[in-house]
PDB file of C-alpha atoms in Angstrom:
ATOM      1  CA  MET O   1      25.043  -4.367  -5.311  1.00 52.00           C
ATOM      2  CA  GLY O   2      26.346  -5.227  -2.055  1.00 62.00           C
ATOM      3  CA  GLU O   3      26.857  -1.384  -1.738  1.00 69.00           C
ATOM      4  CA  ALA O   4      23.941  -0.748  -2.515  1.00 67.00           C
ATOM      5  CA  TYR O   5      22.479  -2.890  -0.629  1.00 71.00           C
ATOM      6  CA  CYS O   6      24.649  -1.144   2.358  1.00 86.00           C
ATOM      7  CA  VAL O   7      23.534   3.018   1.461  1.00 87.00           C
ATOM      8  CA  GLU O   8      20.107   1.707   1.487  1.00 88.00           C
ATOM      9  CA  GLY O   9      19.963  -0.130   4.823  1.00 90.00           C
ATOM     10  CA  VAL O  10      21.338   2.705   6.205  1.00 93.00           C
ATOM     11  CA  LEU O  11      19.074   5.281   4.711  1.00 93.00           C
ATOM     12  CA  PHE O  12      16.524   3.630   5.753  1.00 94.00           C
ATOM     13  CA  ALA O  13      17.736   2.504   9.080  1.00 94.00           C
ATOM     14  CA  VAL O  14      17.915   6.721   9.699  1.00 95.00           C
ATOM     15  CA  THR O  15      14.804   7.347   8.717  1.00 95.00           C
ATOM     16  CA  ALA O  16      12.295   4.806  11.136  1.00 95.00           C
ATOM     17  CA  VAL O  17      14.312   6.280  14.046  1.00 96.00           C
ATOM     18  CA  LEU O  18      13.584  10.102  12.816  1.00 96.00           C
ATOM     19  CA  ALA O  19       9.674   8.615  11.626  1.00 96.00           C
ATOM     20  CA  LEU O  20       9.710   6.919  15.689  1.00 95.00           C
ATOM     21  CA  ALA O  21      11.472  10.267  17.341  1.00 96.00           C
ATOM     22  CA  GLY O  22       9.054  12.034  15.096  1.00 96.00           C
ATOM     23  CA  GLY O  23       6.040   9.776  16.371  1.00 95.00           C
ATOM     24  CA  VAL O  24       6.753   9.823  20.651  1.00 95.00           C
ATOM     25  CA  GLY O  25       7.040  13.471  19.933  1.00 94.00           C
ATOM     26  CA  VAL O  26       3.938  14.236  18.812  1.00 94.00           C
ATOM     27  CA  ILE O  27       2.276  12.519  20.824  1.00 91.00           C
ATOM     28  CA  ALA O  28       4.590  13.099  23.897  1.00 90.00           C
ATOM     29  CA  ALA O  29       5.752  17.582  23.906  1.00 89.00           C
ATOM     30  CA  ARG O  30       4.309  19.782  25.916  1.00 85.00           C
ATOM     31  CA  GLU O  31       2.761  22.368  23.444  1.00 87.00           C
ATOM     32  CA  PRO O  32       1.346  21.961  20.572  1.00 89.00           C
ATOM     33  CA  VAL O  33       4.090  23.619  18.553  1.00 91.00           C
ATOM     34  CA  HIS O  34       6.442  20.814  19.429  1.00 93.00           C
ATOM     35  CA  SER O  35       3.812  18.535  18.580  1.00 93.00           C
ATOM     36  CA  VAL O  36       3.306  19.915  14.816  1.00 94.00           C
ATOM     37  CA  LEU O  37       7.355  19.715  14.810  1.00 95.00           C
ATOM     38  CA  GLY O  38       7.688  16.678  15.804  1.00 95.00           C
ATOM     39  CA  LEU O  39       5.288  16.097  12.713  1.00 96.00           C
ATOM     40  CA  LEU O  40       6.708  17.690  10.769  1.00 96.00           C
ATOM     41  CA  LEU O  41       9.981  14.923  11.213  1.00 96.00           C
ATOM     42  CA  VAL O  42       8.094  12.235  11.016  1.00 96.00           C
ATOM     43  CA  LEU O  43       5.880  12.887   7.104  1.00 96.00           C
ATOM     44  CA  ILE O  44       9.822  14.492   5.872  1.00 96.00           C
ATOM     45  CA  SER O  45      11.614  11.368   6.829  1.00 96.00           C
ATOM     46  CA  LEU O  46       7.933   9.058   5.462  1.00 96.00           C
ATOM     47  CA  ALA O  47       9.354  11.011   2.400  1.00 95.00           C
ATOM     48  CA  ALA O  48      12.517  10.031   1.548  1.00 95.00           C
ATOM     49  CA  ASP O  49      11.044   5.953   2.444  1.00 95.00           C
ATOM     50  CA  TYR O  50       8.554   6.566  -0.340  1.00 94.00           C
ATOM     51  CA  LEU O  51      11.639   7.148  -2.147  1.00 93.00           C
ATOM     52  CA  LEU O  52      13.119   4.436  -0.971  1.00 92.00           C
ATOM     53  CA  LEU O  53      10.727   2.048  -2.372  1.00 92.00           C
ATOM     54  CA  GLY O  54      10.576   3.824  -6.011  1.00 89.00           C
ATOM     55  CA  ALA O  55       7.197   6.028  -5.519  1.00 91.00           C
ATOM     56  CA  GLN O  56       9.307   9.301  -6.383  1.00 92.00           C
ATOM     57  CA  PHE O  57       5.292  11.076  -7.361  1.00 93.00           C
ATOM     58  CA  ILE O  58       4.202  10.826  -3.926  1.00 94.00           C
ATOM     59  CA  ALA O  59       7.321  11.495  -2.171  1.00 95.00           C
ATOM     60  CA  ALA O  60       6.970  15.018  -4.650  1.00 94.00           C
ATOM     61  CA  LEU O  61       3.570  15.118  -3.115  1.00 93.00           C
ATOM     62  CA  GLN O  62       4.212  14.229   0.953  1.00 94.00           C
ATOM     63  CA  VAL O  63       6.811  17.375   0.806  1.00 95.00           C
ATOM     64  CA  ILE O  64       4.729  19.844  -1.137  1.00 94.00           C
ATOM     65  CA  ILE O  65       0.978  18.299   0.621  1.00 92.00           C
ATOM     66  CA  TYR O  66       1.458  17.318   4.012  1.00 91.00           C
ATOM     67  CA  ALA O  67       5.112  18.739   4.743  1.00 89.00           C
ATOM     68  CA  GLY O  68       4.441  21.307   3.094  1.00 90.00           C
ATOM     69  CA  ALA O  69       0.547  22.849   3.041  1.00 91.00           C
ATOM     70  CA  ILE O  70      -1.612  20.312   5.810  1.00 93.00           C
ATOM     71  CA  VAL O  71       1.849  21.826   8.601  1.00 94.00           C
ATOM     72  CA  VAL O  72       1.034  25.242   7.679  1.00 93.00           C
ATOM     73  CA  LEU O  73      -2.422  24.821   8.577  1.00 92.00           C
ATOM     74  CA  PHE O  74      -1.352  23.249  11.012  1.00 93.00           C
ATOM     75  CA  VAL O  75       1.370  26.140  13.099  1.00 92.00           C
ATOM     76  CA  PHE O  76      -1.243  28.538  12.026  1.00 90.00           C
ATOM     77  CA  ILE O  77      -4.055  26.516  13.868  1.00 90.00           C
ATOM     78  CA  VAL O  78      -1.647  27.073  17.046  1.00 90.00           C
ATOM     79  CA  MET O  79       0.096  30.746  16.844  1.00 88.00           C
ATOM     80  CA  LEU O  80      -3.911  31.527  16.624  1.00 85.00           C
ATOM     81  CA  LEU O  81      -4.959  30.010  19.520  1.00 81.00           C
ATOM     82  CA  ASN O  82      -2.696  29.814  21.659  1.00 73.00           C
ATOM     83  CA  MET O  83      -4.342  27.209  23.711  1.00 64.00           C
ATOM     84  CA  ARG O  84      -4.633  26.486  27.611  1.00 61.00           C
ATOM     85  CA  SER O  85      -4.885  22.392  26.891  1.00 57.00           C
ATOM     86  CA  GLY O  86      -5.753  21.240  31.075  1.00 55.00           C
ATOM     87  CA  GLU O  87      -3.468  17.993  29.777  1.00 56.00           C
ATOM     88  CA  GLY O  88      -2.322  17.635  34.212  1.00 57.00           C
ATOM     89  CA  ARG O  89      -6.232  17.021  35.766  1.00 61.00           C
ATOM     90  CA  PRO O  90      -5.850  13.010  35.976  1.00 54.00           C
ATOM     91  CA  ASP O  91      -7.750  10.574  33.924  1.00 53.00           C
ATOM     92  CA  ARG O  92     -11.767   9.648  34.425  1.00 58.00           C
ATOM     93  CA  VAL O  93     -11.953   7.634  31.426  1.00 62.00           C
ATOM     94  CA  LEU O  94      -8.312   6.056  30.139  1.00 72.00           C
ATOM     95  CA  PRO O  95      -5.152   6.362  32.460  1.00 79.00           C
ATOM     96  CA  PRO O  96      -1.764   6.495  29.972  1.00 81.00           C
ATOM     97  CA  VAL O  97      -0.764   3.136  31.359  1.00 87.00           C
ATOM     98  CA  LEU O  98      -3.006   1.410  29.857  1.00 89.00           C
ATOM     99  CA  GLY O  99      -3.800   3.458  26.811  1.00 88.00           C
ATOM    100  CA  ILE O 100       0.481   2.267  26.020  1.00 90.00           C
ATOM    101  CA  VAL O 101      -0.517  -1.109  27.806  1.00 92.00           C
ATOM    102  CA  LEU O 102      -3.672  -1.201  24.727  1.00 92.00           C
ATOM    103  CA  SER O 103      -1.262   0.804  21.891  1.00 92.00           C
ATOM    104  CA  ALA O 104       1.888  -2.171  22.834  1.00 93.00           C
ATOM    105  CA  ALA O 105      -0.392  -4.806  21.822  1.00 94.00           C
ATOM    106  CA  PHE O 106      -1.992  -3.503  19.036  1.00 93.00           C
ATOM    107  CA  ALA O 107       1.285  -3.447  17.666  1.00 94.00           C
ATOM    108  CA  ALA O 108       2.437  -6.470  18.585  1.00 94.00           C
ATOM    109  CA  LEU O 109      -0.780  -7.798  16.770  1.00 93.00           C
ATOM    110  CA  LEU O 110      -0.162  -5.643  13.719  1.00 92.00           C
ATOM    111  CA  ILE O 111       3.737  -6.599  13.035  1.00 92.00           C
ATOM    112  CA  ALA O 112       3.531 -11.062  13.118  1.00 92.00           C
ATOM    113  CA  ALA O 113       1.044 -10.137  10.821  1.00 91.00           C
ATOM    114  CA  ALA O 114       3.281  -8.079   8.532  1.00 88.00           C
ATOM    115  CA  ALA O 115       5.844 -10.803   9.581  1.00 88.00           C
ATOM    116  CA  THR O 116       3.970 -13.232   7.307  1.00 88.00           C
ATOM    117  CA  VAL O 117       4.011 -11.479   4.265  1.00 84.00           C
ATOM    118  CA  ARG O 118       6.387 -13.687   2.581  1.00 78.00           C
ATOM    119  CA  GLY O 119       7.859 -14.088  -0.950  1.00 73.00           C
ATOM    120  CA  PRO O 120      10.568 -11.477  -2.997  1.00 78.00           C
ATOM    121  CA  ALA O 121       9.882  -8.310  -4.542  1.00 78.00           C
ATOM    122  CA  ALA O 122       8.708  -7.800  -8.051  1.00 79.00           C
ATOM    123  CA  SER O 123      11.123  -6.547  -9.964  1.00 82.00           C
ATOM    124  CA  VAL O 124      10.463  -3.356 -11.702  1.00 82.00           C
ATOM    125  CA  GLY O 125      11.766  -0.984 -14.207  1.00 82.00           C
ATOM    126  CA  ALA O 126      13.037   2.629 -14.397  1.00 81.00           C
ATOM    127  CA  ASP O 127      10.212   4.520 -14.619  1.00 84.00           C
ATOM    128  CA  TYR O 128       8.042   2.122 -12.409  1.00 88.00           C
ATOM    129  CA  GLY O 129       6.352   4.916 -10.035  1.00 85.00           C
ATOM    130  CA  THR O 130       7.981   8.229 -12.292  1.00 89.00           C
ATOM    131  CA  VAL O 131       5.138  11.001 -12.526  1.00 91.00           C
ATOM    132  CA  GLN O 132       4.158  10.055 -16.432  1.00 92.00           C
ATOM    133  CA  GLN O 133       3.030   6.339 -14.624  1.00 91.00           C
ATOM    134  CA  VAL O 134       1.558   7.420 -12.215  1.00 92.00           C
ATOM    135  CA  GLY O 135      -0.286  10.568 -14.242  1.00 92.00           C
ATOM    136  CA  ARG O 136      -1.431   7.699 -17.475  1.00 92.00           C
ATOM    137  CA  ALA O 137      -2.570   5.429 -14.307  1.00 92.00           C
ATOM    138  CA  LEU O 138      -4.471   8.422 -13.490  1.00 92.00           C
ATOM    139  CA  PHE O 139      -6.040  10.133 -16.211  1.00 93.00           C
ATOM    140  CA  THR O 140      -7.018   6.250 -18.054  1.00 94.00           C
ATOM    141  CA  VAL O 141      -7.257   3.955 -15.389  1.00 93.00           C
ATOM    142  CA  TYR O 142      -8.614   5.753 -12.222  1.00 94.00           C
ATOM    143  CA  ALA O 143      -9.805   8.760 -14.086  1.00 94.00           C
ATOM    144  CA  LEU O 144     -13.243   9.068 -12.213  1.00 95.00           C
ATOM    145  CA  PRO O 145     -12.143   8.661  -9.025  1.00 94.00           C
ATOM    146  CA  PHE O 146      -9.552  11.184  -9.829  1.00 94.00           C
ATOM    147  CA  GLU O 147     -12.672  13.759 -10.853  1.00 95.00           C
ATOM    148  CA  ALA O 148     -14.464  12.532  -7.746  1.00 95.00           C
ATOM    149  CA  ALA O 149     -11.300  13.281  -6.234  1.00 95.00           C
ATOM    150  CA  SER O 150     -12.004  17.514  -7.185  1.00 95.00           C
ATOM    151  CA  ILE O 151     -15.260  17.771  -5.835  1.00 96.00           C
ATOM    152  CA  VAL O 152     -14.250  15.873  -2.178  1.00 95.00           C
ATOM    153  CA  LEU O 153     -11.936  19.460  -2.568  1.00 94.00           C
ATOM    154  CA  ILE O 154     -14.354  21.984  -3.614  1.00 95.00           C
ATOM    155  CA  VAL O 155     -17.064  20.878  -0.963  1.00 95.00           C
ATOM    156  CA  GLY O 156     -13.778  20.614   1.955  1.00 94.00           C
ATOM    157  CA  MET O 157     -13.461  24.511   0.413  1.00 93.00           C
ATOM    158  CA  ILE O 158     -16.698  25.588   0.652  1.00 94.00           C
ATOM    159  CA  GLY O 159     -17.037  24.257   4.348  1.00 93.00           C
ATOM    160  CA  ALA O 160     -14.130  25.430   5.635  1.00 92.00           C
ATOM    161  CA  VAL O 161     -15.383  28.974   4.099  1.00 92.00           C
ATOM    162  CA  ALA O 162     -19.143  28.464   5.838  1.00 92.00           C
ATOM    163  CA  LEU O 163     -17.483  27.118   8.714  1.00 89.00           C
ATOM    164  CA  SER O 164     -15.546  29.907   9.581  1.00 84.00           C
ATOM    165  CA  LYS O 165     -18.112  32.635   7.407  1.00 84.00           C
ATOM    166  CA  ARG O 166     -19.787  32.260  10.991  1.00 72.00           C
ATOM    167  CA  PRO O 167     -21.471  35.054  13.281  1.00 68.00           C
ATOM    168  CA  ALA O 168     -21.947  34.266  16.354  1.00 60.00           C
ATOM    169  CA  PRO O 169     -20.302  30.368  16.511  1.00 52.00           C
ATOM    170  CA  LEU O 170     -22.232  27.347  17.751  1.00 54.00           C
ATOM    171  CA  GLY O 171     -23.402  25.563  20.535  1.00 55.00           C
ATOM    172  CA  ALA O 172     -22.096  28.767  22.806  1.00 54.00           C
ATOM    173  CA  PRO O 173     -24.185  27.522  26.159  1.00 53.00           C
ATOM    174  CA  PRO O 174     -27.043  30.671  26.282  1.00 49.00           C
ATOM    175  CA  ALA O 175     -25.399  31.490  30.101  1.00 44.00           C
ATOM    176  CA  ARG O 176     -21.896  32.095  29.107  1.00 45.00           C
ATOM    177  CA  ARG O 177     -23.401  33.831  25.757  1.00 43.00           C
ATOM    178  CA  GLY O 178     -25.329  36.279  28.107  1.00 39.00           C
ATOM    179  CA  VAL O 179     -22.343  37.143  30.042  1.00 40.00           C
ATOM    180  CA  VAL O 180     -20.457  37.101  27.068  1.00 41.00           C
ATOM    181  CA  GLY O 181     -23.306  40.235  25.588  1.00 36.00           C
ATOM    182  CA  ARG O 182     -22.646  42.530  29.485  1.00 33.00           C
TER     183      ARG O 182
ATOM    184  CA  MET W   1      14.843  -3.320  -3.203  1.00 69.00           C
ATOM    185  CA  SER W   2      17.069  -4.336  -1.052  1.00 77.00           C
ATOM    186  CA  VAL W   3      14.837  -3.356   2.151  1.00 84.00           C
ATOM    187  CA  PRO W   4      13.321  -6.230   2.891  1.00 87.00           C
ATOM    188  CA  ALA W   5       9.341  -5.838   3.175  1.00 88.00           C
ATOM    189  CA  VAL W   6       8.880  -6.060   6.181  1.00 90.00           C
ATOM    190  CA  CYS W   7      11.070  -3.506   7.745  1.00 91.00           C
ATOM    191  CA  TYR W   8       8.974  -0.974   6.273  1.00 93.00           C
ATOM    192  CA  LEU W   9       5.809  -2.595   7.499  1.00 94.00           C
ATOM    193  CA  GLY W  10       7.198  -2.770  11.174  1.00 94.00           C
ATOM    194  CA  LEU W  11       7.349   0.903  10.799  1.00 95.00           C
ATOM    195  CA  SER W  12       4.609   1.199   9.650  1.00 95.00           C
ATOM    196  CA  ALA W  13       2.683  -0.765  12.133  1.00 95.00           C
ATOM    197  CA  VAL W  14       4.368   1.273  14.818  1.00 95.00           C
ATOM    198  CA  LEU W  15       3.766   4.550  13.471  1.00 96.00           C
ATOM    199  CA  PHE W  16      -0.314   3.835  13.880  1.00 96.00           C
ATOM    200  CA  ALA W  17      -0.165   1.930  17.015  1.00 95.00           C
ATOM    201  CA  LEU W  18       0.929   5.729  18.410  1.00 95.00           C
ATOM    202  CA  GLY W  19      -1.124   6.806  16.818  1.00 95.00           C
ATOM    203  CA  THR W  20      -3.935   5.404  18.700  1.00 94.00           C
ATOM    204  CA  LEU W  21      -1.508   6.393  21.909  1.00 94.00           C
ATOM    205  CA  GLY W  22      -1.706   9.481  20.947  1.00 93.00           C
ATOM    206  CA  VAL W  23      -5.611   9.425  20.478  1.00 91.00           C
ATOM    207  CA  LEU W  24      -5.847   7.430  23.394  1.00 89.00           C
ATOM    208  CA  VAL W  25      -4.074   9.641  25.881  1.00 88.00           C
ATOM    209  CA  ARG W  26      -3.445  12.421  24.900  1.00 86.00           C
ATOM    210  CA  ARG W  27      -6.424  15.727  25.253  1.00 84.00           C
ATOM    211  CA  SER W  28      -5.580  18.152  23.380  1.00 86.00           C
ATOM    212  CA  ALA W  29      -8.029  17.882  20.272  1.00 88.00           C
ATOM    213  CA  LEU W  30      -4.953  19.563  18.524  1.00 90.00           C
ATOM    214  CA  VAL W  31      -2.474  17.240  19.587  1.00 91.00           C
ATOM    215  CA  VAL W  32      -5.357  14.392  18.991  1.00 92.00           C
ATOM    216  CA  PHE W  33      -5.912  15.776  15.115  1.00 92.00           C
ATOM    217  CA  MET W  34      -2.261  15.419  14.302  1.00 94.00           C
ATOM    218  CA  SER W  35      -2.116  11.750  15.617  1.00 95.00           C
ATOM    219  CA  VAL W  36      -4.979  11.812  13.600  1.00 95.00           C
ATOM    220  CA  GLU W  37      -2.632  12.502  10.428  1.00 95.00           C
ATOM    221  CA  LEU W  38       0.329   9.998  12.275  1.00 95.00           C
ATOM    222  CA  MET W  39      -2.495   7.198  11.487  1.00 96.00           C
ATOM    223  CA  LEU W  40      -3.122   8.488   7.965  1.00 95.00           C
ATOM    224  CA  ASN W  41       0.469   8.734   7.526  1.00 96.00           C
ATOM    225  CA  ALA W  42       1.116   4.600   8.863  1.00 96.00           C
ATOM    226  CA  VAL W  43      -1.445   2.891   6.642  1.00 96.00           C
ATOM    227  CA  ASN W  44       0.024   5.049   3.669  1.00 96.00           C
ATOM    228  CA  LEU W  45       3.771   3.822   3.332  1.00 96.00           C
ATOM    229  CA  THR W  46       2.110   0.902   3.820  1.00 95.00           C
ATOM    230  CA  LEU W  47      -0.194   1.122   0.314  1.00 95.00           C
ATOM    231  CA  VAL W  48       3.291   2.117  -0.546  1.00 95.00           C
ATOM    232  CA  THR W  49       5.076  -0.974   0.441  1.00 94.00           C
ATOM    233  CA  PHE W  50       2.777  -3.486  -1.173  1.00 93.00           C
ATOM    234  CA  ALA W  51       2.302  -1.393  -3.923  1.00 92.00           C
ATOM    235  CA  ARG W  52       6.260  -1.834  -4.254  1.00 91.00           C
ATOM    236  CA  VAL W  53       6.433  -5.801  -2.956  1.00 91.00           C
ATOM    237  CA  ARG W  54       3.763  -6.456  -6.149  1.00 89.00           C
ATOM    238  CA  GLY W  55       4.887  -3.974  -8.800  1.00 89.00           C
ATOM    239  CA  ALA W  56       2.201  -2.257  -9.288  1.00 89.00           C
ATOM    240  CA  VAL W  57       1.163   1.526 -10.034  1.00 90.00           C
ATOM    241  CA  ASP W  58      -2.376   0.621  -7.661  1.00 92.00           C
ATOM    242  CA  GLY W  59      -1.261   1.273  -4.216  1.00 92.00           C
ATOM    243  CA  GLN W  60       0.271   4.383  -5.322  1.00 93.00           C
ATOM    244  CA  ILE W  61      -3.509   5.680  -6.381  1.00 95.00           C
ATOM    245  CA  VAL W  62      -5.184   5.051  -3.297  1.00 95.00           C
ATOM    246  CA  VAL W  63      -2.390   6.936  -1.446  1.00 95.00           C
ATOM    247  CA  PHE W  64      -2.738  10.194  -3.684  1.00 95.00           C
ATOM    248  CA  PHE W  65      -6.253   9.912  -3.179  1.00 95.00           C
ATOM    249  CA  VAL W  66      -6.083   9.829   0.233  1.00 95.00           C
ATOM    250  CA  LEU W  67      -3.619  12.361   0.382  1.00 94.00           C
ATOM    251  CA  VAL W  68      -6.285  14.613  -1.013  1.00 94.00           C
ATOM    252  CA  VAL W  69      -9.215  13.730   1.585  1.00 94.00           C
ATOM    253  CA  ALA W  70      -6.623  14.113   3.765  1.00 93.00           C
ATOM    254  CA  ALA W  71      -6.657  17.289   3.208  1.00 92.00           C
ATOM    255  CA  ALA W  72      -9.709  17.727   3.349  1.00 94.00           C
ATOM    256  CA  GLU W  73     -10.217  16.393   6.036  1.00 93.00           C
ATOM    257  CA  VAL W  74      -7.360  18.895   7.680  1.00 93.00           C
ATOM    258  CA  VAL W  75      -8.458  21.756   6.757  1.00 93.00           C
ATOM    259  CA  ILE W  76     -13.009  20.898   8.420  1.00 94.00           C
ATOM    260  CA  GLY W  77     -11.416  19.507  10.798  1.00 93.00           C
ATOM    261  CA  LEU W  78      -9.389  22.840  11.485  1.00 92.00           C
ATOM    262  CA  ALA W  79     -12.182  25.444  10.891  1.00 91.00           C
ATOM    263  CA  ILE W  80     -14.255  22.883  13.805  1.00 90.00           C
ATOM    264  CA  ILE W  81     -12.032  23.888  16.366  1.00 89.00           C
ATOM    265  CA  VAL W  82     -11.594  26.570  15.026  1.00 88.00           C
ATOM    266  CA  ASN W  83     -15.601  26.957  16.172  1.00 88.00           C
ATOM    267  CA  ILE W  84     -15.220  25.518  19.158  1.00 86.00           C
ATOM    268  CA  PHE W  85     -12.703  26.802  20.417  1.00 86.00           C
ATOM    269  CA  ARG W  86     -14.794  30.241  20.269  1.00 84.00           C
ATOM    270  CA  ALA W  87     -18.050  28.426  21.454  1.00 83.00           C
ATOM    271  CA  ARG W  88     -16.793  27.032  24.308  1.00 81.00           C
ATOM    272  CA  ASP W  89     -12.283  28.458  25.018  1.00 79.00           C
ATOM    273  CA  THR W  90     -11.088  24.973  25.307  1.00 79.00           C
ATOM    274  CA  VAL W  91     -10.416  22.249  23.050  1.00 80.00           C
ATOM    275  CA  ASP W  92     -10.138  19.915  25.167  1.00 82.00           C
ATOM    276  CA  VAL W  93     -12.095  16.745  24.454  1.00 81.00           C
ATOM    277  CA  ASP W  94     -13.248  16.322  27.686  1.00 78.00           C
ATOM    278  CA  ASP W  95     -14.587  19.054  28.132  1.00 78.00           C
ATOM    279  CA  VAL W  96     -16.843  18.836  24.983  1.00 78.00           C
ATOM    280  CA  ASP W  97     -19.577  16.506  26.276  1.00 75.00           C
ATOM    281  CA  LEU W  98     -22.590  18.250  24.379  1.00 76.00           C
ATOM    282  CA  LEU W  99     -22.991  14.744  23.691  1.00 76.00           C
ATOM    283  CA  ARG W 100     -22.531  13.051  27.064  1.00 71.00           C
ATOM    284  CA  GLY W 101     -20.316  11.391  25.453  1.00 59.00           C
TER     285      GLY W 101
END
């Protein structure tokens, strides 16, 4: 028991440090591709945390959908656009220091709220969080939301095709369009 | 569950705050979008933690639906960002102010 406690504690500490490092990397990196790599680090660390919490199915989904599909999509867009970012300009709306102070206050508030959670965790069986258990709940109690989720995905696919097949970009200012035409 | 739930909730809180910080201070729409993903993941960690604390699987089902919505959201959002870039040659959120926001 004591040994298991130690292993879990060390694993959580490692994943927490990696996730925080990745999170800082996302918002602090100059190059967008470094931000994507930071996001990937966060997602993988969180998948390990889900395993520690007994959510095997969700951990697998996290790796396949988030770390696989969504990050690949981000990398694709970064590669495709090669965008310049005018990050060097002075801020008009919110100075970064104020943003940091606001976010730190918000984090303190959330942690204070989380610290009020009391009581031991429920004891669960060996099949907790497996594909069988989650799938059974998904196809019985949550069958209707599950079907609605498929509609959401269809709408997303149709929307992406419609947006990317647009011949002339919508919202281009008329003057700029004239310049491009010449 | 030998690590107390508060640890997971604290990690989730800090990740969420990092996401808000990214949305507040970064200009590139792509990085802002990634910060939103960071916040979604922080909330997912909270849901999985509470599912484990309660010993019920319902929180994990909610995470499943969040994954579905996040996938659709990323597809649409990135398509919109590509369209904005084609129209205006920039993805800075400060430059896209047609609505005078």
